[in-house]
mmCIF file of C-alpha atoms and ligand atoms in Angstrom:
data_model
loop_
_atom_site.group_PDB
_atom_site.id
_atom_site.type_symbol
_atom_site.label_atom_id
_atom_site.label_comp_id
_atom_site.label_asym_id
_atom_site.label_seq_id
_atom_site.Cartn_x
_atom_site.Cartn_y
_atom_site.Cartn_z
ATOM 1 C CA MET A 299 0.000 0.000 0.000
ATOM 2 C CA GLU A 300 1.121 3.536 -0.695
ATOM 3 C CA VAL A 301 0.479 6.347 1.802
ATOM 4 C CA SER A 302 -2.760 7.363 0.070
ATOM 5 C CA ASP A 303 -4.122 3.791 0.450
ATOM 6 C CA LEU A 304 -3.207 3.692 4.124
ATOM 7 C CA ARG A 305 -5.244 6.827 4.809
ATOM 8 C CA GLN A 306 -8.364 4.853 3.925
ATOM 9 C CA VAL A 307 -7.537 2.081 6.422
ATOM 10 C CA LEU A 308 -7.059 4.349 9.440
ATOM 11 C CA PRO A 309 -9.967 4.933 11.810
ATOM 12 C CA ALA A 310 -11.965 8.074 10.949
ATOM 13 C CA GLY A 311 -10.731 11.270 12.577
ATOM 14 C CA GLU A 312 -7.087 10.240 12.850
ATOM 15 C CA PRO A 313 -4.634 12.950 11.776
ATOM 16 C CA ALA A 314 -3.138 12.641 8.278
ATOM 17 C CA TYR A 315 0.419 12.038 9.535
ATOM 18 C CA ARG A 316 -0.664 8.683 10.996
ATOM 19 C CA ALA A 317 -0.734 7.238 7.473
ATOM 20 C CA ALA A 318 2.910 8.216 6.992
ATOM 21 C CA GLN A 319 3.802 6.692 10.385
ATOM 22 C CA LEU A 320 2.109 3.463 9.440
ATOM 23 C CA TYR A 321 3.873 3.445 6.046
ATOM 24 C CA ARG A 322 7.308 3.872 7.602
ATOM 25 C CA ALA A 323 6.595 1.246 10.226
ATOM 26 C CA ILE A 324 5.555 -1.355 7.671
ATOM 27 C CA TYR A 325 8.393 -0.869 5.215
ATOM 28 C CA ARG A 326 11.289 0.683 7.144
ATOM 29 C CA GLN A 327 10.862 -1.245 10.387
ATOM 30 C CA LYS A 328 9.358 -4.221 8.546
ATOM 31 C CA VAL A 329 6.788 -4.996 11.236
ATOM 32 C CA GLU A 330 4.922 -8.246 10.818
ATOM 33 C CA ASN A 331 1.970 -7.371 12.939
ATOM 34 C CA LEU A 332 -0.022 -4.167 13.360
ATOM 35 C CA ILE A 333 0.088 -4.534 17.161
ATOM 36 C CA GLN A 334 3.874 -4.088 17.041
ATOM 37 C CA ILE A 335 3.836 -0.544 15.643
ATOM 38 C CA SER A 336 5.074 1.432 18.637
ATOM 39 C CA THR A 337 4.737 4.860 17.032
ATOM 40 C CA LEU A 338 0.942 4.560 16.921
ATOM 41 C CA PRO A 339 -1.242 5.135 20.008
ATOM 42 C CA ALA A 340 -2.560 1.898 21.518
ATOM 43 C CA GLY A 341 -6.182 2.694 20.612
ATOM 44 C CA VAL A 342 -5.358 3.120 16.937
ATOM 45 C CA ARG A 343 -3.267 -0.056 16.953
ATOM 46 C CA ASP A 344 -6.081 -2.141 18.429
ATOM 47 C CA GLU A 345 -8.632 -0.699 16.067
ATOM 48 C CA LEU A 346 -6.391 -1.344 13.064
ATOM 49 C CA ALA A 347 -5.493 -4.849 14.138
ATOM 50 C CA SER A 348 -9.176 -5.715 14.489
ATOM 51 C CA HIS A 349 -10.109 -4.826 10.918
ATOM 52 C CA ALA A 350 -6.961 -4.611 8.812
ATOM 53 C CA GLU A 351 -4.325 -7.164 7.835
ATOM 54 C CA LEU A 352 -0.850 -6.565 6.511
ATOM 55 C CA GLY A 353 -1.241 -9.552 4.214
ATOM 56 C CA LEU A 354 2.475 -10.351 4.088
ATOM 57 C CA PRO A 355 3.229 -13.722 2.506
ATOM 58 C CA GLU A 356 4.071 -16.596 4.867
ATOM 59 C CA LEU A 357 6.627 -19.351 4.513
ATOM 60 C CA ASP A 358 5.235 -22.559 3.108
ATOM 61 C CA ARG A 359 8.531 -24.310 2.300
ATOM 62 C CA ARG A 360 12.155 -23.393 1.828
ATOM 63 C CA PHE A 361 14.665 -25.302 -0.303
ATOM 64 C CA GLU A 362 18.451 -24.854 -0.142
ATOM 65 C CA SER A 363 20.709 -25.602 -3.104
ATOM 66 C CA ILE A 364 24.315 -26.736 -2.858
ATOM 67 C CA ASP A 365 25.271 -23.585 -4.802
ATOM 68 C CA GLY A 366 23.763 -21.297 -2.130
ATOM 69 C CA THR A 367 20.517 -20.576 -3.973
ATOM 70 C CA ARG A 368 17.441 -20.512 -1.749
ATOM 71 C CA ARG A 369 14.009 -21.153 -3.156
ATOM 72 C CA TYR A 370 10.982 -20.089 -1.152
ATOM 73 C CA LEU A 371 7.467 -21.258 -1.635
ATOM 74 C CA LEU A 372 5.422 -18.415 -0.097
ATOM 75 C CA ARG A 373 1.776 -18.673 0.856
ATOM 76 C CA LEU A 374 -0.523 -15.756 0.031
ATOM 77 C CA ALA A 375 -3.606 -14.713 2.018
ATOM 78 C CA ASP A 376 -5.892 -16.842 -0.194
ATOM 79 C CA GLY A 377 -3.767 -19.970 0.277
ATOM 80 C CA ARG A 378 -2.206 -19.902 -3.194
ATOM 81 C CA THR A 379 1.566 -20.096 -3.355
ATOM 82 C CA VAL A 380 4.244 -18.284 -5.343
ATOM 83 C CA GLU A 381 7.951 -18.856 -5.654
ATOM 84 C CA THR A 382 10.710 -16.430 -4.808
ATOM 85 C CA VAL A 383 14.402 -17.228 -5.226
ATOM 86 C CA LEU A 384 17.512 -15.741 -3.607
ATOM 87 C CA MET A 385 20.749 -16.144 -5.535
ATOM 88 C CA PRO A 386 23.813 -15.079 -3.568
ATOM 89 C CA GLU A 387 26.567 -13.827 -5.907
ATOM 90 C CA GLY A 388 29.594 -12.570 -4.048
ATOM 91 C CA GLU A 389 29.135 -8.876 -3.391
ATOM 92 C CA ARG A 390 25.616 -8.637 -4.626
ATOM 93 C CA ASP A 391 22.667 -10.967 -4.080
ATOM 94 C CA THR A 392 19.802 -11.237 -6.525
ATOM 95 C CA VAL A 393 16.197 -11.775 -5.470
ATOM 96 C CA CYS A 394 13.983 -13.218 -8.208
ATOM 97 C CA ILE A 395 10.311 -12.466 -7.584
ATOM 98 C CA SER A 396 7.012 -13.528 -9.160
ATOM 99 C CA SER A 397 4.391 -11.193 -10.601
ATOM 100 C CA GLN A 398 1.536 -13.675 -11.115
ATOM 101 C CA VAL A 399 0.457 -17.096 -9.852
ATOM 102 C CA GLY A 400 1.129 -19.086 -13.035
ATOM 103 C CA CYS A 401 1.303 -17.363 -16.414
ATOM 104 C CA PRO A 402 -1.137 -16.970 -19.318
ATOM 105 C CA VAL A 403 1.629 -16.661 -21.957
ATOM 106 C CA ASP A 404 2.074 -20.068 -23.452
ATOM 107 C CA CYS A 405 5.828 -20.301 -24.167
ATOM 108 C CA LYS A 406 6.641 -23.833 -25.252
ATOM 109 C CA PHE A 407 9.880 -24.195 -23.235
ATOM 110 C CA CYS A 408 8.584 -22.878 -19.876
ATOM 111 C CA MET A 409 7.217 -24.947 -16.991
ATOM 112 C CA THR A 410 5.229 -22.036 -15.536
ATOM 113 C CA ALA A 411 3.245 -21.974 -18.794
ATOM 114 C CA LEU A 412 1.891 -25.442 -17.995
ATOM 115 C CA MET A 413 0.011 -23.995 -15.000
ATOM 116 C CA GLY A 414 -1.921 -21.394 -16.949
ATOM 117 C CA LEU A 415 -2.808 -18.205 -15.080
ATOM 118 C CA GLU A 416 -4.375 -18.517 -11.628
ATOM 119 C CA ARG A 417 -4.296 -14.818 -10.803
ATOM 120 C CA SER A 418 -2.160 -11.680 -10.780
ATOM 121 C CA LEU A 419 -0.413 -10.576 -7.605
ATOM 122 C CA THR A 420 -1.238 -7.365 -5.785
ATOM 123 C CA ALA A 421 1.470 -4.727 -5.352
ATOM 124 C CA GLY A 422 1.627 -5.746 -1.663
ATOM 125 C CA GLU A 423 2.263 -9.364 -2.591
ATOM 126 C CA ILE A 424 5.051 -8.340 -4.970
ATOM 127 C CA VAL A 425 6.739 -6.133 -2.334
ATOM 128 C CA GLY A 426 5.932 -8.760 0.329
ATOM 129 C CA GLN A 427 8.176 -11.323 -1.407
ATOM 130 C CA VAL A 428 11.096 -8.879 -1.187
ATOM 131 C CA LEU A 429 10.374 -8.076 2.483
ATOM 132 C CA PHE A 430 10.166 -11.764 3.311
ATOM 133 C CA VAL A 431 13.436 -12.782 1.651
ATOM 134 C CA ALA A 432 15.221 -9.645 2.866
ATOM 135 C CA ARG A 433 14.199 -10.357 6.439
ATOM 136 C CA ASP A 434 15.023 -14.050 6.237
ATOM 137 C CA ASN A 435 18.546 -13.255 5.036
ATOM 138 C CA GLY A 436 19.323 -9.992 6.842
ATOM 139 C CA LEU A 437 19.561 -8.156 3.511
ATOM 140 C CA LEU A 438 18.184 -4.849 4.689
ATOM 141 C CA ALA A 439 19.551 -5.005 8.227
ATOM 142 C CA ASP A 440 23.212 -4.522 7.317
ATOM 143 C CA ASP A 441 22.431 -2.386 4.269
ATOM 144 C CA LYS A 442 23.670 -5.152 2.055
ATOM 145 C CA ARG A 443 22.935 -4.219 -1.535
ATOM 146 C CA PHE A 444 20.827 -6.531 -3.591
ATOM 147 C CA ASN A 445 19.221 -6.679 -7.005
ATOM 148 C CA ILE A 446 15.645 -7.573 -7.792
ATOM 149 C CA VAL A 447 14.636 -9.310 -10.999
ATOM 150 C CA MET A 448 10.987 -9.829 -11.892
ATOM 151 C CA MET A 449 11.741 -13.101 -13.628
ATOM 152 C CA GLY A 450 9.875 -15.571 -11.452
ATOM 153 C CA MET A 451 6.399 -16.805 -12.262
ATOM 154 C CA GLY A 452 4.209 -14.739 -14.518
ATOM 155 C CA GLU A 453 4.324 -12.072 -17.198
ATOM 156 C CA PRO A 454 4.939 -8.806 -15.304
ATOM 157 C CA LEU A 455 3.700 -6.551 -18.091
ATOM 158 C CA LEU A 456 0.275 -8.222 -17.945
ATOM 159 C CA ASN A 457 0.155 -6.942 -14.349
ATOM 160 C CA LEU A 458 1.810 -3.615 -15.074
ATOM 161 C CA ALA A 459 -0.170 -1.354 -12.715
ATOM 162 C CA ASN A 460 0.753 -3.509 -9.706
ATOM 163 C CA VAL A 461 4.333 -3.977 -10.884
ATOM 164 C CA LEU A 462 4.725 -0.184 -11.129
ATOM 165 C CA LYS A 463 3.093 0.407 -7.769
ATOM 166 C CA ALA A 464 5.398 -2.178 -6.186
ATOM 167 C CA THR A 465 8.386 -0.486 -7.852
ATOM 168 C CA ARG A 466 7.371 2.903 -6.423
ATOM 169 C CA ILE A 467 7.195 1.400 -2.929
ATOM 170 C CA LEU A 468 10.531 -0.424 -3.345
ATOM 171 C CA CYS A 469 12.214 2.791 -4.554
ATOM 172 C CA ASP A 470 10.623 5.193 -2.075
ATOM 173 C CA PRO A 471 13.285 6.358 0.412
ATOM 174 C CA GLU A 472 10.558 6.346 3.102
ATOM 175 C CA ALA A 473 9.932 2.637 2.396
ATOM 176 C CA ILE A 474 12.662 0.268 1.106
ATOM 177 C CA GLY A 475 14.754 2.956 -0.615
ATOM 178 C CA MET A 476 16.111 0.867 -3.482
ATOM 179 C CA SER A 477 17.504 2.354 -6.667
ATOM 180 C CA GLU A 478 15.629 1.836 -9.948
ATOM 181 C CA ARG A 479 18.952 0.701 -11.379
ATOM 182 C CA ARG A 480 18.839 -2.424 -9.269
ATOM 183 C CA ILE A 481 15.393 -3.623 -10.328
ATOM 184 C CA THR A 482 14.776 -5.364 -13.674
ATOM 185 C CA VAL A 483 11.483 -6.413 -15.200
ATOM 186 C CA SER A 484 11.498 -9.119 -17.870
ATOM 187 C CA THR A 485 8.827 -9.446 -20.550
ATOM 188 C CA SER A 486 7.886 -11.891 -23.269
ATOM 189 C CA GLY A 487 7.055 -8.860 -25.437
ATOM 190 C CA ILE A 488 3.678 -7.272 -24.659
ATOM 191 C CA VAL A 489 4.228 -4.406 -27.110
ATOM 192 C CA PRO A 490 1.673 -1.776 -25.922
ATOM 193 C CA LYS A 491 2.734 -2.352 -22.311
ATOM 194 C CA ILE A 492 6.377 -1.723 -23.195
ATOM 195 C CA GLU A 493 5.304 1.697 -24.448
ATOM 196 C CA GLU A 494 3.311 2.287 -21.250
ATOM 197 C CA LEU A 495 6.252 1.225 -19.077
ATOM 198 C CA GLY A 496 8.466 3.723 -20.891
ATOM 199 C CA LYS A 497 6.157 6.539 -19.774
ATOM 200 C CA ALA A 498 6.277 5.690 -16.062
ATOM 201 C CA GLU A 499 8.264 8.102 -13.948
ATOM 202 C CA VAL A 500 9.596 5.422 -11.598
ATOM 203 C CA ARG A 501 10.281 2.195 -13.471
ATOM 204 C CA PRO A 502 12.580 -0.804 -13.415
ATOM 205 C CA LYS A 503 15.088 -1.563 -16.154
ATOM 206 C CA LEU A 504 13.682 -3.524 -19.070
ATOM 207 C CA ALA A 505 14.707 -7.007 -20.229
ATOM 208 C CA VAL A 506 13.057 -8.608 -23.263
ATOM 209 C CA SER A 507 12.940 -12.380 -23.771
ATOM 210 C CA LEU A 508 13.835 -12.663 -27.451
ATOM 211 C CA ASN A 509 14.381 -16.431 -27.692
ATOM 212 C CA ALA A 510 14.209 -16.632 -31.507
ATOM 213 C CA SER A 511 15.801 -14.952 -34.511
ATOM 214 C CA THR A 512 12.909 -15.016 -36.997
ATOM 215 C CA GLU A 513 9.223 -14.175 -36.905
ATOM 216 C CA GLU A 514 8.270 -17.739 -37.784
ATOM 217 C CA SER A 515 10.482 -19.440 -35.229
ATOM 218 C CA ARG A 516 9.333 -17.048 -32.515
ATOM 219 C CA GLN A 517 5.675 -17.695 -33.325
ATOM 220 C CA GLY A 518 6.327 -21.407 -32.797
ATOM 221 C CA LEU A 519 8.142 -21.006 -29.471
ATOM 222 C CA MET A 520 6.240 -18.021 -28.091
ATOM 223 C CA PRO A 521 2.718 -17.988 -29.579
ATOM 224 C CA ILE A 522 2.179 -14.484 -28.128
ATOM 225 C CA THR A 523 4.220 -13.391 -31.173
ATOM 226 C CA ARG A 524 1.130 -14.010 -33.328
ATOM 227 C CA LYS A 525 -0.541 -11.172 -31.456
ATOM 228 C CA TRP A 526 2.493 -8.937 -31.104
ATOM 229 C CA HIS A 527 4.862 -9.579 -33.989
ATOM 230 C CA LEU A 528 8.624 -9.702 -33.600
ATOM 231 C CA LYS A 529 8.909 -6.761 -35.992
ATOM 232 C CA ASP A 530 6.647 -4.600 -33.781
ATOM 233 C CA LEU A 531 8.478 -5.754 -30.659
ATOM 234 C CA MET A 532 11.799 -4.634 -32.135
ATOM 235 C CA GLU A 533 10.231 -1.324 -33.128
ATOM 236 C CA ALA A 534 8.968 -0.808 -29.563
ATOM 237 C CA CYS A 535 12.499 -1.561 -28.315
ATOM 238 C CA ARG A 536 13.984 1.011 -30.680
ATOM 239 C CA ALA A 537 11.452 3.622 -29.554
ATOM 240 C CA TYR A 538 11.916 2.808 -25.840
ATOM 241 C CA PRO A 539 13.099 5.868 -23.879
ATOM 242 C CA LEU A 540 16.267 4.624 -22.166
ATOM 243 C CA ARG A 541 17.604 6.678 -19.296
ATOM 244 C CA PRO A 542 21.222 7.905 -19.661
ATOM 245 C CA TRP A 543 22.567 5.056 -17.496
ATOM 246 C CA GLU A 544 20.411 2.347 -18.993
ATOM 247 C CA LYS A 545 20.817 -0.427 -21.572
ATOM 248 C CA LEU A 546 18.179 -2.884 -22.782
ATOM 249 C CA THR A 547 18.780 -6.531 -21.975
ATOM 250 C CA PHE A 548 17.750 -9.306 -24.365
ATOM 251 C CA GLU A 549 17.415 -12.798 -22.990
ATOM 252 C CA TYR A 550 17.775 -15.758 -25.307
ATOM 253 C CA VAL A 551 16.980 -19.302 -24.165
ATOM 254 C CA LEU A 552 19.007 -21.705 -26.312
ATOM 255 C CA LEU A 553 17.131 -24.839 -27.402
ATOM 256 C CA GLY A 554 19.345 -27.542 -28.948
ATOM 257 C CA GLY A 555 18.899 -27.765 -32.716
ATOM 258 C CA VAL A 556 15.980 -25.309 -32.676
ATOM 259 C CA ASN A 557 17.253 -21.734 -32.281
ATOM 260 C CA ASP A 558 20.972 -22.194 -31.552
ATOM 261 C CA SER A 559 22.668 -22.252 -34.983
ATOM 262 C CA ASP A 560 25.367 -19.885 -36.214
ATOM 263 C CA ALA A 561 22.787 -18.478 -38.634
ATOM 264 C CA ASP A 562 20.467 -17.751 -35.669
ATOM 265 C CA ALA A 563 23.302 -15.939 -33.904
ATOM 266 C CA ARG A 564 23.979 -13.811 -36.987
ATOM 267 C CA ARG A 565 20.281 -12.971 -37.314
ATOM 268 C CA VAL A 566 20.168 -11.959 -33.633
ATOM 269 C CA VAL A 567 23.032 -9.554 -34.321
ATOM 270 C CA ARG A 568 21.101 -8.049 -37.238
ATOM 271 C CA LEU A 569 17.913 -7.713 -35.179
ATOM 272 C CA LEU A 570 19.791 -5.846 -32.469
ATOM 273 C CA ALA A 571 21.762 -3.536 -34.774
ATOM 274 C CA ASN A 572 21.960 0.027 -33.444
ATOM 275 C CA LEU A 573 20.282 -0.810 -30.147
ATOM 276 C CA ASN A 574 21.992 0.122 -26.902
ATOM 277 C CA CYS A 575 21.791 -3.344 -25.384
ATOM 278 C CA LYS A 576 23.361 -6.524 -24.090
ATOM 279 C CA VAL A 577 22.409 -10.172 -24.507
ATOM 280 C CA ASN A 578 22.105 -12.881 -21.844
ATOM 281 C CA LEU A 579 22.163 -16.440 -23.161
ATOM 282 C CA ILE A 580 20.462 -19.140 -21.080
ATOM 283 C CA ALA A 581 20.896 -22.815 -21.988
ATOM 284 C CA LEU A 582 17.484 -24.473 -21.598
ATOM 285 C CA ASN A 583 16.679 -25.873 -18.171
ATOM 286 C CA PRO A 584 14.904 -29.061 -19.180
ATOM 287 C CA GLY A 585 11.831 -30.342 -17.374
ATOM 288 C CA PRO A 586 8.989 -32.825 -17.694
ATOM 289 C CA GLY A 587 6.566 -31.803 -20.435
ATOM 290 C CA ILE A 588 9.160 -29.588 -22.141
ATOM 291 C CA PRO A 589 9.842 -31.017 -25.616
ATOM 292 C CA TYR A 590 13.315 -29.493 -26.085
ATOM 293 C CA GLU A 591 16.914 -30.269 -25.249
ATOM 294 C CA THR A 592 19.762 -28.317 -23.740
ATOM 295 C CA PRO A 593 22.456 -27.546 -26.330
ATOM 296 C CA ALA A 594 26.020 -28.730 -25.740
ATOM 297 C CA PRO A 595 28.267 -26.195 -23.958
ATOM 298 C CA GLU A 596 30.386 -25.825 -27.135
ATOM 299 C CA ARG A 597 27.287 -24.762 -29.092
ATOM 300 C CA VAL A 598 26.446 -22.173 -26.434
ATOM 301 C CA ALA A 599 30.028 -20.871 -26.570
ATOM 302 C CA ALA A 600 29.991 -20.697 -30.393
ATOM 303 C CA PHE A 601 26.705 -18.771 -30.345
ATOM 304 C CA GLN A 602 28.107 -16.357 -27.785
ATOM 305 C CA GLU A 603 31.272 -15.850 -29.844
ATOM 306 C CA ILE A 604 29.289 -14.704 -32.897
ATOM 307 C CA VAL A 605 26.991 -12.351 -30.978
ATOM 308 C CA ARG A 606 29.838 -10.958 -28.890
ATOM 309 C CA ARG A 607 31.594 -9.522 -31.919
ATOM 310 C CA SER A 608 28.805 -6.947 -32.172
ATOM 311 C CA VAL A 609 26.934 -6.812 -28.835
ATOM 312 C CA PRO A 610 28.045 -7.543 -25.239
ATOM 313 C CA CYS A 611 26.886 -11.116 -24.689
ATOM 314 C CA PHE A 612 26.973 -13.198 -21.512
ATOM 315 C CA ILE A 613 26.088 -16.764 -20.590
ATOM 316 C CA ARG A 614 23.810 -16.929 -17.573
ATOM 317 C CA LYS A 615 24.744 -19.870 -15.472
ATOM 318 C CA PRO A 616 21.860 -21.902 -14.158
ATOM 319 C CA ARG A 617 21.376 -21.602 -10.403
ATOM 320 C CA GLY A 618 19.717 -23.967 -7.974
ATOM 321 C CA LEU A 619 19.299 -26.789 -10.498
ATOM 322 C CA ASP A 620 19.199 -29.374 -7.703
ATOM 323 C CA ILE A 621 16.201 -27.659 -6.091
ATOM 324 C CA PHE A 622 14.395 -26.866 -9.375
ATOM 325 C CA ALA A 623 14.929 -23.144 -8.834
ATOM 326 C CA ALA A 624 16.345 -22.437 -12.296
ATOM 327 C CA CYS A 625 14.405 -20.176 -14.652
ATOM 328 C CA GLY A 626 11.246 -21.610 -16.063
ATOM 329 C CA GLN A 627 11.214 -24.385 -13.481
ATOM 330 C CA LEU A 628 9.368 -22.668 -10.687
ATOM 331 C CA LYS A 629 6.215 -24.599 -11.254
ATOM 332 C CA ARG A 630 7.884 -27.751 -10.051
ATOM 333 C CA ASN A 631 7.407 -27.611 -6.306
ATOM 334 C CA SER A 632 7.566 -31.198 -5.224
ATOM 335 C CA ALA A 633 11.351 -31.339 -4.697
HETATM 336 N N1 LIG B 224 7.430 -13.814 -18.230
HETATM 337 C C1 LIG B 224 8.640 -13.073 -18.255
HETATM 338 C C2 LIG B 224 9.461 -13.231 -17.002
HETATM 339 C C3 LIG B 224 9.520 -14.596 -16.379
HETATM 340 S S1 LIG B 224 10.359 -15.847 -17.348
HETATM 341 C C4 LIG B 224 9.446 -13.416 -19.494
HETATM 342 O O1 LIG B 224 9.110 -14.373 -20.183
HETATM 343 O O2 LIG B 224 10.397 -12.693 -19.765
HETATM 344 C C5 LIG B 224 12.059 -15.373 -17.060
HETATM 345 C C6 LIG B 224 13.039 -15.898 -18.103
HETATM 346 O O3 LIG B 224 13.152 -17.331 -18.022
HETATM 347 C C7 LIG B 224 12.639 -15.573 -19.539
HETATM 348 O O4 LIG B 224 13.724 -14.987 -20.231
HETATM 349 C C8 LIG B 224 12.321 -16.936 -20.125
HETATM 350 O O5 LIG B 224 12.577 -16.954 -21.512
HETATM 351 C C9 LIG B 224 13.238 -17.833 -19.331
HETATM 352 N N2 LIG B 224 12.848 -19.257 -19.312
HETATM 353 C C10 LIG B 224 11.604 -19.769 -19.303
HETATM 354 N N3 LIG B 224 11.639 -21.117 -19.298
HETATM 355 C C11 LIG B 224 12.942 -21.468 -19.316
HETATM 356 C C12 LIG B 224 13.635 -22.725 -19.317
HETATM 357 N N4 LIG B 224 12.976 -23.881 -19.283
HETATM 358 N N5 LIG B 224 14.981 -22.699 -19.323
HETATM 359 C C13 LIG B 224 15.661 -21.527 -19.331
HETATM 360 N N6 LIG B 224 15.063 -20.318 -19.307
HETATM 361 C C14 LIG B 224 13.723 -20.286 -19.316
HETATM 362 FE FE1 LIG B 225 5.185 -16.797 -18.992
HETATM 363 FE FE2 LIG B 225 7.719 -15.926 -19.184
HETATM 364 FE FE3 LIG B 225 7.154 -18.560 -18.941
HETATM 365 FE FE4 LIG B 225 6.602 -17.295 -21.210
HETATM 366 S S1 LIG B 225 8.650 -17.615 -20.326
HETATM 367 S S2 LIG B 225 5.224 -18.709 -20.126
HETATM 368 S S3 LIG B 225 5.966 -15.302 -20.465
HETATM 369 S S4 LIG B 225 6.781 -16.980 -17.430
#
């Protein structure tokens, strides 16, 4: 909730500054329970606690990987669960959060797609995942810097209003006080929403899941391309108003023998010509029901070599494979 929402929750007749007190208590002091907010008079606390809930997600299960990755299954107020992943990386940890329960975008290589969409998350549930993981790992306590990527379950741009509201709360110095530079939202390419995102005053960095080098191949792998064509997606990327410090990121999941040839790599380079961007390659994380194979490491390296001549290009190493925490695998929660 933003301050204006909190005003509506307070008992009638309370002074306006109470909403700001409540806001700071929830996000800065990270209280779990309305009764704990010591800056509010006891009467207001009791009244609030009797009719309002913070609605923070609760721990359902936690899985630890041998590589340090932690996967959390978090329970929402309605009993549904979402997955949130912490990936420690030396100096800087990355928290991967979900934007929806399931996903309506039917990408053929993604396990979340097999769930369909159950519902979108509220802004509170998006921020709540960050608060939960931050508290569980002392991330905010010692001012340890961390990055947030909206690359868990769901298509964030199909829940853009809540994603933007959550971003405002995360970036507000009165709340979590993160920098926009440390939050990234990843999309399968919802063209009109990319334009809308570009107009938001406070917004995360943008990553686009490209995953194919031709219109036809992309339509096969990501059927959403039939609605929003690759050509229009690339046009939206070219028109996107980057801030002076910002680059676009393109993600490319490599599927053995499908989209990983030298010719694909050369076409990717042509698609990205004159864009201020970088590319992250991800070798497919296989899973049951996914009809593709992971390419050999040499193929991944050869693909990278071709792209790297023109655009910065990195290989994203899979994290938490032993606990099914790698990208696209979050649906699998029976580990
Ligand atoms: N819906 C958004 C964000 C969540 S998916 C999007 O599609 O961008 C996050 C990333 O995981 C995307 O780049 C997607 O292409 C990738 N991904 C999905 N399934 C995968 C799999 N099985 N192996 C590797 N990466 C996968
Ligand atoms: Fe949804 Fe992203 Fe998976 Fe596609 S890759 S189904 S958009 S979560």
